[in-house]
PDB file of N, CA and C in Angstrom:
ATOM      1  N   PRO A1141      11.451 -17.887 -31.098  1.00 54.00           N
ATOM      2  CA  PRO A1141      11.728 -19.218 -30.587  1.00 54.00           C
ATOM      3  C   PRO A1141      10.596 -20.208 -30.856  1.00 54.00           C
ATOM      4  N   LEU A1142       9.383 -19.725 -31.004  1.00 63.00           N
ATOM      5  CA  LEU A1142       8.284 -20.660 -31.229  1.00 63.00           C
ATOM      6  C   LEU A1142       8.434 -21.413 -32.534  1.00 63.00           C
ATOM      7  N   GLN A1143       8.988 -20.789 -33.553  1.00 67.00           N
ATOM      8  CA  GLN A1143       9.171 -21.483 -34.830  1.00 67.00           C
ATOM      9  C   GLN A1143      10.149 -22.635 -34.688  1.00 67.00           C
ATOM     10  N   LYS A1144      11.198 -22.445 -33.909  1.00 67.00           N
ATOM     11  CA  LYS A1144      12.185 -23.506 -33.718  1.00 67.00           C
ATOM     12  C   LYS A1144      11.662 -24.609 -32.808  1.00 67.00           C
ATOM     13  N   CYS A1145      10.779 -24.254 -31.889  1.00 73.00           N
ATOM     14  CA  CYS A1145      10.310 -25.227 -30.898  1.00 73.00           C
ATOM     15  C   CYS A1145       9.131 -26.068 -31.381  1.00 73.00           C
ATOM     16  N   ARG A1146       8.494 -25.703 -32.461  1.00 72.00           N
ATOM     17  CA  ARG A1146       7.290 -26.436 -32.883  1.00 72.00           C
ATOM     18  C   ARG A1146       7.571 -27.883 -33.234  1.00 72.00           C
ATOM     19  N   GLU A1147       8.771 -28.162 -33.730  1.00 74.00           N
ATOM     20  CA  GLU A1147       9.109 -29.550 -34.071  1.00 74.00           C
ATOM     21  C   GLU A1147       9.556 -30.355 -32.853  1.00 74.00           C
ATOM     22  N   CYS A1148       9.867 -29.681 -31.787  1.00 74.00           N
ATOM     23  CA  CYS A1148      10.375 -30.348 -30.589  1.00 74.00           C
ATOM     24  C   CYS A1148       9.258 -31.149 -29.912  1.00 74.00           C
ATOM     25  N   PRO A1149       9.506 -32.427 -29.547  1.00 72.00           N
ATOM     26  CA  PRO A1149       8.465 -33.216 -28.884  1.00 72.00           C
ATOM     27  C   PRO A1149       8.142 -32.718 -27.473  1.00 72.00           C
ATOM     28  N   LEU A1150       9.064 -32.017 -26.834  1.00 73.00           N
ATOM     29  CA  LEU A1150       8.826 -31.511 -25.481  1.00 73.00           C
ATOM     30  C   LEU A1150       7.953 -30.252 -25.479  1.00 73.00           C
ATOM     31  N   PHE A1151       7.844 -29.600 -26.628  1.00 71.00           N
ATOM     32  CA  PHE A1151       7.060 -28.374 -26.698  1.00 71.00           C
ATOM     33  C   PHE A1151       5.590 -28.644 -26.411  1.00 71.00           C
ATOM     34  N   HIS A1152       5.050 -29.713 -26.954  1.00 71.00           N
ATOM     35  CA  HIS A1152       3.632 -30.032 -26.776  1.00 71.00           C
ATOM     36  C   HIS A1152       3.332 -30.540 -25.368  1.00 71.00           C
ATOM     37  N   GLU A1153       4.332 -31.059 -24.689  1.00 74.00           N
ATOM     38  CA  GLU A1153       4.136 -31.553 -23.325  1.00 74.00           C
ATOM     39  C   GLU A1153       4.407 -30.478 -22.275  1.00 74.00           C
ATOM     40  N   LYS A1154       4.760 -29.288 -22.712  1.00 71.00           N
ATOM     41  CA  LYS A1154       5.022 -28.143 -21.829  1.00 71.00           C
ATOM     42  C   LYS A1154       6.179 -28.377 -20.852  1.00 71.00           C
ATOM     43  N   ILE A1155       7.157 -29.160 -21.279  1.00 73.00           N
ATOM     44  CA  ILE A1155       8.332 -29.387 -20.433  1.00 73.00           C
ATOM     45  C   ILE A1155       9.612 -29.040 -21.181  1.00 73.00           C
ATOM     46  N   CYS A1156       9.524 -28.114 -22.093  1.00 71.00           N
ATOM     47  CA  CYS A1156      10.688 -27.705 -22.871  1.00 71.00           C
ATOM     48  C   CYS A1156      11.734 -27.091 -21.940  1.00 71.00           C
ATOM     49  N   GLN A1157      12.986 -27.477 -22.141  1.00 71.00           N
ATOM     50  CA  GLN A1157      14.065 -26.979 -21.296  1.00 71.00           C
ATOM     51  C   GLN A1157      15.106 -26.215 -22.101  1.00 71.00           C
ATOM     52  N   LYS A1158      14.715 -25.731 -23.249  1.00 70.00           N
ATOM     53  CA  LYS A1158      15.642 -24.999 -24.095  1.00 70.00           C
ATOM     54  C   LYS A1158      15.910 -23.623 -23.482  1.00 70.00           C
ATOM     55  N   VAL A1159      17.170 -23.238 -23.448  1.00 69.00           N
ATOM     56  CA  VAL A1159      17.571 -21.946 -22.923  1.00 69.00           C
ATOM     57  C   VAL A1159      17.699 -20.981 -24.088  1.00 69.00           C
ATOM     58  N   ILE A1160      16.996 -19.886 -24.003  1.00 68.00           N
ATOM     59  CA  ILE A1160      17.036 -18.876 -25.046  1.00 68.00           C
ATOM     60  C   ILE A1160      17.679 -17.644 -24.459  1.00 68.00           C
ATOM     61  N   LYS A1161      18.790 -17.220 -25.035  1.00 72.00           N
ATOM     62  CA  LYS A1161      19.511 -16.057 -24.525  1.00 72.00           C
ATOM     63  C   LYS A1161      18.975 -14.799 -25.194  1.00 72.00           C
ATOM     64  N   ILE A1162      18.671 -13.814 -24.368  1.00 72.00           N
ATOM     65  CA  ILE A1162      18.124 -12.555 -24.844  1.00 72.00           C
ATOM     66  C   ILE A1162      18.998 -11.432 -24.303  1.00 72.00           C
ATOM     67  N   LYS A1163      19.328 -10.481 -25.155  1.00 75.00           N
ATOM     68  CA  LYS A1163      20.145  -9.358 -24.706  1.00 75.00           C
ATOM     69  C   LYS A1163      19.330  -8.476 -23.767  1.00 75.00           C
ATOM     70  N   GLN A1164      19.978  -8.017 -22.729  1.00 71.00           N
ATOM     71  CA  GLN A1164      19.312  -7.171 -21.747  1.00 71.00           C
ATOM     72  C   GLN A1164      18.869  -5.860 -22.383  1.00 71.00           C
ATOM     73  N   SER A1165      19.607  -5.396 -23.349  1.00 74.00           N
ATOM     74  CA  SER A1165      19.297  -4.101 -23.953  1.00 74.00           C
ATOM     75  C   SER A1165      18.000  -4.120 -24.757  1.00 74.00           C
ATOM     76  N   SER A1166      17.463  -5.309 -25.061  1.00 75.00           N
ATOM     77  CA  SER A1166      16.212  -5.361 -25.815  1.00 75.00           C
ATOM     78  C   SER A1166      15.040  -4.845 -24.981  1.00 75.00           C
ATOM     79  N   ASP A1167      15.017  -5.151 -23.682  1.00 74.00           N
ATOM     80  CA  ASP A1167      13.994  -4.614 -22.783  1.00 74.00           C
ATOM     81  C   ASP A1167      14.587  -4.582 -21.380  1.00 74.00           C
ATOM     82  N   ILE A1168      15.115  -3.449 -20.990  1.00 70.00           N
ATOM     83  CA  ILE A1168      15.846  -3.324 -19.730  1.00 70.00           C
ATOM     84  C   ILE A1168      14.940  -3.568 -18.529  1.00 70.00           C
ATOM     85  N   ARG A1169      13.675  -3.168 -18.617  1.00 72.00           N
ATOM     86  CA  ARG A1169      12.778  -3.353 -17.478  1.00 72.00           C
ATOM     87  C   ARG A1169      12.403  -4.814 -17.281  1.00 72.00           C
ATOM     88  N   LYS A1170      12.331  -5.568 -18.365  1.00 72.00           N
ATOM     89  CA  LYS A1170      11.928  -6.972 -18.269  1.00 72.00           C
ATOM     90  C   LYS A1170      13.112  -7.868 -17.921  1.00 72.00           C
ATOM     91  N   PHE A1171      14.257  -7.592 -18.508  1.00 69.00           N
ATOM     92  CA  PHE A1171      15.441  -8.434 -18.309  1.00 69.00           C
ATOM     93  C   PHE A1171      16.470  -7.635 -17.522  1.00 69.00           C
ATOM     94  N   ASN A1172      16.329  -7.650 -16.212  1.00 71.00           N
ATOM     95  CA  ASN A1172      17.181  -6.812 -15.375  1.00 71.00           C
ATOM     96  C   ASN A1172      18.495  -7.517 -15.040  1.00 71.00           C
ATOM     97  N   HIS A1173      19.420  -6.719 -14.523  1.00 75.00           N
ATOM     98  CA  HIS A1173      20.711  -7.254 -14.085  1.00 75.00           C
ATOM     99  C   HIS A1173      20.932  -6.783 -12.658  1.00 75.00           C
ATOM    100  N   PRO A1174      21.229  -7.597 -11.732  1.00 78.00           N
ATOM    101  CA  PRO A1174      21.415  -9.047 -11.792  1.00 78.00           C
ATOM    102  C   PRO A1174      20.086  -9.773 -11.955  1.00 78.00           C
ATOM    103  N   ALA A1175      20.170 -10.992 -12.417  1.00 75.00           N
ATOM    104  CA  ALA A1175      18.967 -11.751 -12.727  1.00 75.00           C
ATOM    105  C   ALA A1175      18.164 -12.052 -11.465  1.00 75.00           C
ATOM    106  N   ARG A1176      16.848 -12.071 -11.618  1.00 75.00           N
ATOM    107  CA  ARG A1176      15.976 -12.373 -10.481  1.00 75.00           C
ATOM    108  C   ARG A1176      16.261 -13.764  -9.939  1.00 75.00           C
ATOM    109  N   GLY A1177      16.179 -13.868  -8.625  1.00 77.00           N
ATOM    110  CA  GLY A1177      16.378 -15.158  -7.981  1.00 77.00           C
ATOM    111  C   GLY A1177      17.806 -15.408  -7.540  1.00 77.00           C
ATOM    112  N   THR A1178      18.757 -14.612  -7.984  1.00 83.00           N
ATOM    113  CA  THR A1178      20.142 -14.805  -7.568  1.00 83.00           C
ATOM    114  C   THR A1178      20.377 -14.119  -6.231  1.00 83.00           C
ATOM    115  N   LYS A1179      21.472 -14.476  -5.580  1.00 90.00           N
ATOM    116  CA  LYS A1179      21.808 -13.869  -4.284  1.00 90.00           C
ATOM    117  C   LYS A1179      22.059 -12.367  -4.425  1.00 90.00           C
ATOM    118  N   ALA A1180      22.716 -11.974  -5.527  1.00 88.00           N
ATOM    119  CA  ALA A1180      22.988 -10.550  -5.744  1.00 88.00           C
ATOM    120  C   ALA A1180      21.684  -9.775  -5.897  1.00 88.00           C
ATOM    121  N   TRP A1181      20.709 -10.365  -6.575  1.00 85.00           N
ATOM    122  CA  TRP A1181      19.419  -9.695  -6.755  1.00 85.00           C
ATOM    123  C   TRP A1181      18.696  -9.564  -5.418  1.00 85.00           C
ATOM    124  N   GLU A1182      18.734 -10.614  -4.594  1.00 90.00           N
ATOM    125  CA  GLU A1182      18.072 -10.558  -3.293  1.00 90.00           C
ATOM    126  C   GLU A1182      18.686  -9.482  -2.405  1.00 90.00           C
ATOM    127  N   LYS A1183      20.012  -9.337  -2.453  1.00 91.00           N
ATOM    128  CA  LYS A1183      20.692  -8.309  -1.677  1.00 91.00           C
ATOM    129  C   LYS A1183      20.276  -6.912  -2.146  1.00 91.00           C
ATOM    130  N   LEU A1184      20.259  -6.721  -3.456  1.00 89.00           N
ATOM    131  CA  LEU A1184      19.867  -5.441  -4.033  1.00 89.00           C
ATOM    132  C   LEU A1184      18.410  -5.122  -3.729  1.00 89.00           C
ATOM    133  N   TYR A1185      17.554  -6.140  -3.799  1.00 89.00           N
ATOM    134  CA  TYR A1185      16.128  -5.940  -3.538  1.00 89.00           C
ATOM    135  C   TYR A1185      15.885  -5.577  -2.076  1.00 89.00           C
ATOM    136  N   ALA A1186      16.657  -6.175  -1.172  1.00 90.00           N
ATOM    137  CA  ALA A1186      16.516  -5.852   0.251  1.00 90.00           C
ATOM    138  C   ALA A1186      16.870  -4.387   0.502  1.00 90.00           C
ATOM    139  N   LYS A1187      17.929  -3.906  -0.148  1.00 90.00           N
ATOM    140  CA  LYS A1187      18.300  -2.495  -0.002  1.00 90.00           C
ATOM    141  C   LYS A1187      17.204  -1.600  -0.558  1.00 90.00           C
ATOM    142  N   ARG A1188      16.702  -1.978  -1.725  1.00 89.00           N
ATOM    143  CA  ARG A1188      15.686  -1.141  -2.355  1.00 89.00           C
ATOM    144  C   ARG A1188      14.401  -1.107  -1.538  1.00 89.00           C
ATOM    145  N   SER A1189      13.995  -2.246  -0.991  1.00 90.00           N
ATOM    146  CA  SER A1189      12.754  -2.259  -0.220  1.00 90.00           C
ATOM    147  C   SER A1189      12.891  -1.411   1.041  1.00 90.00           C
ATOM    148  N   ALA A1190      14.090  -1.378   1.626  1.00 89.00           N
ATOM    149  CA  ALA A1190      14.304  -0.530   2.805  1.00 89.00           C
ATOM    150  C   ALA A1190      14.183   0.940   2.431  1.00 89.00           C
ATOM    151  N   VAL A1191      14.752   1.314   1.301  1.00 89.00           N
ATOM    152  CA  VAL A1191      14.675   2.705   0.847  1.00 89.00           C
ATOM    153  C   VAL A1191      13.240   3.075   0.513  1.00 89.00           C
ATOM    154  N   GLU A1192      12.519   2.170  -0.138  1.00 90.00           N
ATOM    155  CA  GLU A1192      11.124   2.448  -0.491  1.00 90.00           C
ATOM    156  C   GLU A1192      10.251   2.597   0.754  1.00 90.00           C
ATOM    157  N   ARG A1193      10.547   1.835   1.804  1.00 91.00           N
ATOM    158  CA  ARG A1193       9.811   1.973   3.052  1.00 91.00           C
ATOM    159  C   ARG A1193       9.995   3.367   3.648  1.00 91.00           C
ATOM    160  N   VAL A1194      11.229   3.842   3.639  1.00 90.00           N
ATOM    161  CA  VAL A1194      11.508   5.171   4.169  1.00 90.00           C
ATOM    162  C   VAL A1194      10.835   6.240   3.307  1.00 90.00           C
ATOM    163  N   ASN A1195      10.921   6.090   1.987  1.00 88.00           N
ATOM    164  CA  ASN A1195      10.272   7.056   1.100  1.00 88.00           C
ATOM    165  C   ASN A1195       8.766   7.076   1.333  1.00 88.00           C
ATOM    166  N   GLY A1196       8.159   5.926   1.494  1.00 90.00           N
ATOM    167  CA  GLY A1196       6.723   5.860   1.770  1.00 90.00           C
ATOM    168  C   GLY A1196       6.375   6.531   3.079  1.00 90.00           C
ATOM    169  N   TYR A1197       7.205   6.330   4.089  1.00 90.00           N
ATOM    170  CA  TYR A1197       6.972   6.975   5.381  1.00 90.00           C
ATOM    171  C   TYR A1197       7.061   8.493   5.248  1.00 90.00           C
ATOM    172  N   LEU A1198       8.088   8.949   4.531  1.00 89.00           N
ATOM    173  CA  LEU A1198       8.266  10.395   4.359  1.00 89.00           C
ATOM    174  C   LEU A1198       7.098  11.005   3.590  1.00 89.00           C
ATOM    175  N   LYS A1199       6.611  10.297   2.594  1.00 89.00           N
ATOM    176  CA  LYS A1199       5.484  10.820   1.814  1.00 89.00           C
ATOM    177  C   LYS A1199       4.218  10.894   2.651  1.00 89.00           C
ATOM    178  N   GLU A1200       3.999   9.867   3.450  1.00 89.00           N
ATOM    179  CA  GLU A1200       2.740   9.801   4.192  1.00 89.00           C
ATOM    180  C   GLU A1200       2.740  10.682   5.432  1.00 89.00           C
ATOM    181  N   HIS A1201       3.808  10.635   6.219  1.00 88.00           N
ATOM    182  CA  HIS A1201       3.802  11.294   7.514  1.00 88.00           C
ATOM    183  C   HIS A1201       4.476  12.658   7.532  1.00 88.00           C
ATOM    184  N   MET A1202       5.353  12.920   6.598  1.00 86.00           N
ATOM    185  CA  MET A1202       6.065  14.198   6.607  1.00 86.00           C
ATOM    186  C   MET A1202       5.738  15.044   5.386  1.00 86.00           C
ATOM    187  N   LYS A1203       4.642  14.749   4.747  1.00 83.00           N
ATOM    188  CA  LYS A1203       4.118  15.563   3.641  1.00 83.00           C
ATOM    189  C   LYS A1203       5.134  15.800   2.524  1.00 83.00           C
ATOM    190  N   LEU A1204       5.863  14.747   2.163  1.00 82.00           N
ATOM    191  CA  LEU A1204       6.864  14.894   1.112  1.00 82.00           C
ATOM    192  C   LEU A1204       6.215  15.123  -0.250  1.00 82.00           C
ATOM    193  N   ASN A1205       5.012  14.627  -0.449  1.00 82.00           N
ATOM    194  CA  ASN A1205       4.313  14.834  -1.723  1.00 82.00           C
ATOM    195  C   ASN A1205       3.757  16.245  -1.860  1.00 82.00           C
ATOM    196  N   ASP A1206       3.554  16.923  -0.756  1.00 82.00           N
ATOM    197  CA  ASP A1206       2.853  18.202  -0.786  1.00 82.00           C
ATOM    198  C   ASP A1206       3.812  19.384  -0.800  1.00 82.00           C
ATOM    199  N   THR A1207       4.673  19.441  -1.792  1.00 79.00           N
ATOM    200  CA  THR A1207       5.546  20.603  -1.885  1.00 79.00           C
ATOM    201  C   THR A1207       4.780  21.733  -2.553  1.00 79.00           C
ATOM    202  N   THR A1208       4.929  22.918  -2.020  1.00 81.00           N
ATOM    203  CA  THR A1208       4.204  24.068  -2.555  1.00 81.00           C
ATOM    204  C   THR A1208       5.136  25.034  -3.274  1.00 81.00           C
ATOM    205  N   HIS A1209       6.362  24.633  -3.508  1.00 82.00           N
ATOM    206  CA  HIS A1209       7.352  25.495  -4.147  1.00 82.00           C
ATOM    207  C   HIS A1209       7.548  25.065  -5.595  1.00 82.00           C
ATOM    208  N   TYR A1210       7.944  26.010  -6.418  1.00 86.00           N
ATOM    209  CA  TYR A1210       8.124  25.718  -7.834  1.00 86.00           C
ATOM    210  C   TYR A1210       9.584  25.815  -8.271  1.00 86.00           C
ATOM    211  N   GLN A1211      10.426  26.415  -7.464  1.00 90.00           N
ATOM    212  CA  GLN A1211      11.845  26.493  -7.796  1.00 90.00           C
ATOM    213  C   GLN A1211      12.542  25.245  -7.276  1.00 90.00           C
ATOM    214  N   SER A1212      13.367  24.651  -8.114  1.00 88.00           N
ATOM    215  CA  SER A1212      13.987  23.379  -7.750  1.00 88.00           C
ATOM    216  C   SER A1212      14.910  23.508  -6.541  1.00 88.00           C
ATOM    217  N   GLU A1213      15.583  24.645  -6.396  1.00 92.00           N
ATOM    218  CA  GLU A1213      16.496  24.818  -5.269  1.00 92.00           C
ATOM    219  C   GLU A1213      15.732  24.795  -3.947  1.00 92.00           C
ATOM    220  N   ILE A1214      14.582  25.441  -3.923  1.00 91.00           N
ATOM    221  CA  ILE A1214      13.792  25.483  -2.692  1.00 91.00           C
ATOM    222  C   ILE A1214      13.230  24.096  -2.375  1.00 91.00           C
ATOM    223  N   VAL A1215      12.815  23.373  -3.401  1.00 89.00           N
ATOM    224  CA  VAL A1215      12.293  22.018  -3.193  1.00 89.00           C
ATOM    225  C   VAL A1215      13.395  21.109  -2.664  1.00 89.00           C
ATOM    226  N   GLN A1216      14.615  21.266  -3.187  1.00 91.00           N
ATOM    227  CA  GLN A1216      15.734  20.456  -2.706  1.00 91.00           C
ATOM    228  C   GLN A1216      16.046  20.751  -1.247  1.00 91.00           C
ATOM    229  N   VAL A1217      16.016  22.018  -0.869  1.00 92.00           N
ATOM    230  CA  VAL A1217      16.273  22.390   0.525  1.00 92.00           C
ATOM    231  C   VAL A1217      15.186  21.805   1.420  1.00 92.00           C
ATOM    232  N   GLU A1218      13.934  21.895   0.977  1.00 90.00           N
ATOM    233  CA  GLU A1218      12.835  21.338   1.766  1.00 90.00           C
ATOM    234  C   GLU A1218      12.995  19.825   1.931  1.00 90.00           C
ATOM    235  N   LEU A1219      13.379  19.158   0.857  1.00 89.00           N
ATOM    236  CA  LEU A1219      13.597  17.708   0.915  1.00 89.00           C
ATOM    237  C   LEU A1219      14.715  17.371   1.903  1.00 89.00           C
ATOM    238  N   LEU A1220      15.802  18.124   1.849  1.00 92.00           N
ATOM    239  CA  LEU A1220      16.912  17.865   2.772  1.00 92.00           C
ATOM    240  C   LEU A1220      16.509  18.114   4.223  1.00 92.00           C
ATOM    241  N   LEU A1221      15.714  19.139   4.458  1.00 92.00           N
ATOM    242  CA  LEU A1221      15.250  19.402   5.818  1.00 92.00           C
ATOM    243  C   LEU A1221      14.324  18.296   6.321  1.00 92.00           C
ATOM    244  N   ILE A1222      13.473  17.787   5.446  1.00 91.00           N
ATOM    245  CA  ILE A1222      12.592  16.678   5.829  1.00 91.00           C
ATOM    246  C   ILE A1222      13.416  15.442   6.159  1.00 91.00           C
ATOM    247  N   GLN A1223      14.430  15.158   5.339  1.00 91.00           N
ATOM    248  CA  GLN A1223      15.292  13.999   5.604  1.00 91.00           C
ATOM    249  C   GLN A1223      16.073  14.176   6.899  1.00 91.00           C
ATOM    250  N   LEU A1224      16.539  15.388   7.146  1.00 94.00           N
ATOM    251  CA  LEU A1224      17.262  15.666   8.382  1.00 94.00           C
ATOM    252  C   LEU A1224      16.360  15.445   9.594  1.00 94.00           C
ATOM    253  N   ALA A1225      15.126  15.919   9.510  1.00 93.00           N
ATOM    254  CA  ALA A1225      14.188  15.734  10.613  1.00 93.00           C
ATOM    255  C   ALA A1225      13.911  14.250  10.849  1.00 93.00           C
ATOM    256  N   TYR A1226      13.765  13.496   9.780  1.00 93.00           N
ATOM    257  CA  TYR A1226      13.535  12.051   9.902  1.00 93.00           C
ATOM    258  C   TYR A1226      14.720  11.361  10.567  1.00 93.00           C
ATOM    259  N   ASN A1227      15.926  11.701  10.133  1.00 94.00           N
ATOM    260  CA  ASN A1227      17.122  11.082  10.706  1.00 94.00           C
ATOM    261  C   ASN A1227      17.305  11.467  12.170  1.00 94.00           C
ATOM    262  N   LEU A1228      17.039  12.738  12.516  1.00 96.00           N
ATOM    263  CA  LEU A1228      17.146  13.166  13.912  1.00 96.00           C
ATOM    264  C   LEU A1228      16.126  12.449  14.786  1.00 96.00           C
ATOM    265  N   LYS A1229      14.925  12.278  14.268  1.00 95.00           N
ATOM    266  CA  LYS A1229      13.890  11.589  15.035  1.00 95.00           C
ATOM    267  C   LYS A1229      14.290  10.140  15.310  1.00 95.00           C
ATOM    268  N   ASN A1230      14.817   9.465  14.293  1.00 94.00           N
ATOM    269  CA  ASN A1230      15.252   8.081  14.480  1.00 94.00           C
ATOM    270  C   ASN A1230      16.453   7.985  15.410  1.00 94.00           C
ATOM    271  N   PHE A1231      17.373   8.930  15.293  1.00 96.00           N
ATOM    272  CA  PHE A1231      18.539   8.929  16.168  1.00 96.00           C
ATOM    273  C   PHE A1231      18.123   9.121  17.620  1.00 96.00           C
ATOM    274  N   ALA A1232      17.210  10.067  17.859  1.00 96.00           N
ATOM    275  CA  ALA A1232      16.736  10.309  19.224  1.00 96.00           C
ATOM    276  C   ALA A1232      16.012   9.087  19.777  1.00 96.00           C
ATOM    277  N   ALA A1233      15.216   8.433  18.956  1.00 96.00           N
ATOM    278  CA  ALA A1233      14.508   7.232  19.407  1.00 96.00           C
ATOM    279  C   ALA A1233      15.484   6.110  19.752  1.00 96.00           C
ATOM    280  N   GLN A1234      16.537   5.970  18.962  1.00 95.00           N
ATOM    281  CA  GLN A1234      17.548   4.947  19.256  1.00 95.00           C
ATOM    282  C   GLN A1234      18.271   5.243  20.563  1.00 95.00           C
ATOM    283  N   ARG A1235      18.635   6.519  20.770  1.00 95.00           N
ATOM    284  CA  ARG A1235      19.333   6.888  21.999  1.00 95.00           C
ATOM    285  C   ARG A1235      18.458   6.653  23.224  1.00 95.00           C
ATOM    286  N   LEU A1236      17.183   7.012  23.129  1.00 94.00           N
ATOM    287  CA  LEU A1236      16.277   6.803  24.257  1.00 94.00           C
ATOM    288  C   LEU A1236      16.099   5.317  24.563  1.00 94.00           C
ATOM    289  N   SER A1237      15.993   4.511  23.526  1.00 94.00           N
ATOM    290  CA  SER A1237      15.827   3.070  23.767  1.00 94.00           C
ATOM    291  C   SER A1237      17.100   2.465  24.341  1.00 94.00           C
ATOM    292  N   GLN A1238      18.270   2.959  23.937  1.00 93.00           N
ATOM    293  CA  GLN A1238      19.526   2.475  24.508  1.00 93.00           C
ATOM    294  C   GLN A1238      19.628   2.835  25.985  1.00 93.00           C
ATOM    295  N   GLU A1239      19.247   4.063  26.325  1.00 92.00           N
ATOM    296  CA  GLU A1239      19.287   4.480  27.737  1.00 92.00           C
ATOM    297  C   GLU A1239      18.325   3.647  28.576  1.00 92.00           C
ATOM    298  N   LYS A1240      17.156   3.414  28.054  1.00 91.00           N
ATOM    299  CA  LYS A1240      16.167   2.603  28.770  1.00 91.00           C
ATOM    300  C   LYS A1240      16.695   1.176  28.969  1.00 91.00           C
ATOM    301  N   TYR A1241      17.347   0.628  27.941  1.00 89.00           N
ATOM    302  CA  TYR A1241      17.904  -0.723  28.033  1.00 89.00           C
ATOM    303  C   TYR A1241      19.019  -0.770  29.082  1.00 89.00           C
ATOM    304  N   ARG A1242      19.879   0.271  29.115  1.00 89.00           N
ATOM    305  CA  ARG A1242      20.958   0.306  30.093  1.00 89.00           C
ATOM    306  C   ARG A1242      20.424   0.408  31.509  1.00 89.00           C
ATOM    307  N   LYS A1243      19.390   1.211  31.696  1.00 88.00           N
ATOM    308  CA  LYS A1243      18.794   1.338  33.024  1.00 88.00           C
ATOM    309  C   LYS A1243      18.183   0.023  33.494  1.00 88.00           C
ATOM    310  N   GLU A1244      17.594  -0.735  32.565  1.00 87.00           N
ATOM    311  CA  GLU A1244      17.003  -2.026  32.927  1.00 87.00           C
ATOM    312  C   GLU A1244      18.090  -3.026  33.296  1.00 87.00           C
ATOM    313  N   LEU A1245      19.255  -2.928  32.659  1.00 84.00           N
ATOM    314  CA  LEU A1245      20.358  -3.836  32.990  1.00 84.00           C
ATOM    315  C   LEU A1245      20.915  -3.541  34.377  1.00 84.00           C
ATOM    316  N   VAL A1246      21.007  -2.273  34.729  1.00 83.00           N
ATOM    317  CA  VAL A1246      21.565  -1.871  36.033  1.00 83.00           C
ATOM    318  C   VAL A1246      20.598  -2.233  37.148  1.00 83.00           C
ATOM    319  N   ALA A1247      19.317  -2.025  36.915  1.00 71.00           N
ATOM    320  CA  ALA A1247      18.319  -2.247  37.962  1.00 71.00           C
ATOM    321  C   ALA A1247      18.076  -3.699  38.240  1.00 71.00           C
TER     322      ALA A1247
END
């Protein structure tokens, strides 16, 4: 694109508004779908950030990085047990907070 833009008077003023279409397949990591800044991208990013938060928690607090097994089946079982423990812990915390909230409403 620089060869085509050199004759453009807006190129030297840094206000060029030419749209250059690039195929996503040329660099999938750079040109993602949906495009950054769109509502669909924000929705997808919110989901991903929530998942990454949980993964970070599991790695840090439940030793997800420290697997000592070499067979994939055993590692998968360990991962599922760690996820189950995480979900049970969150479920129990939610139930306890709901009970506490109900007791405060009655009192």
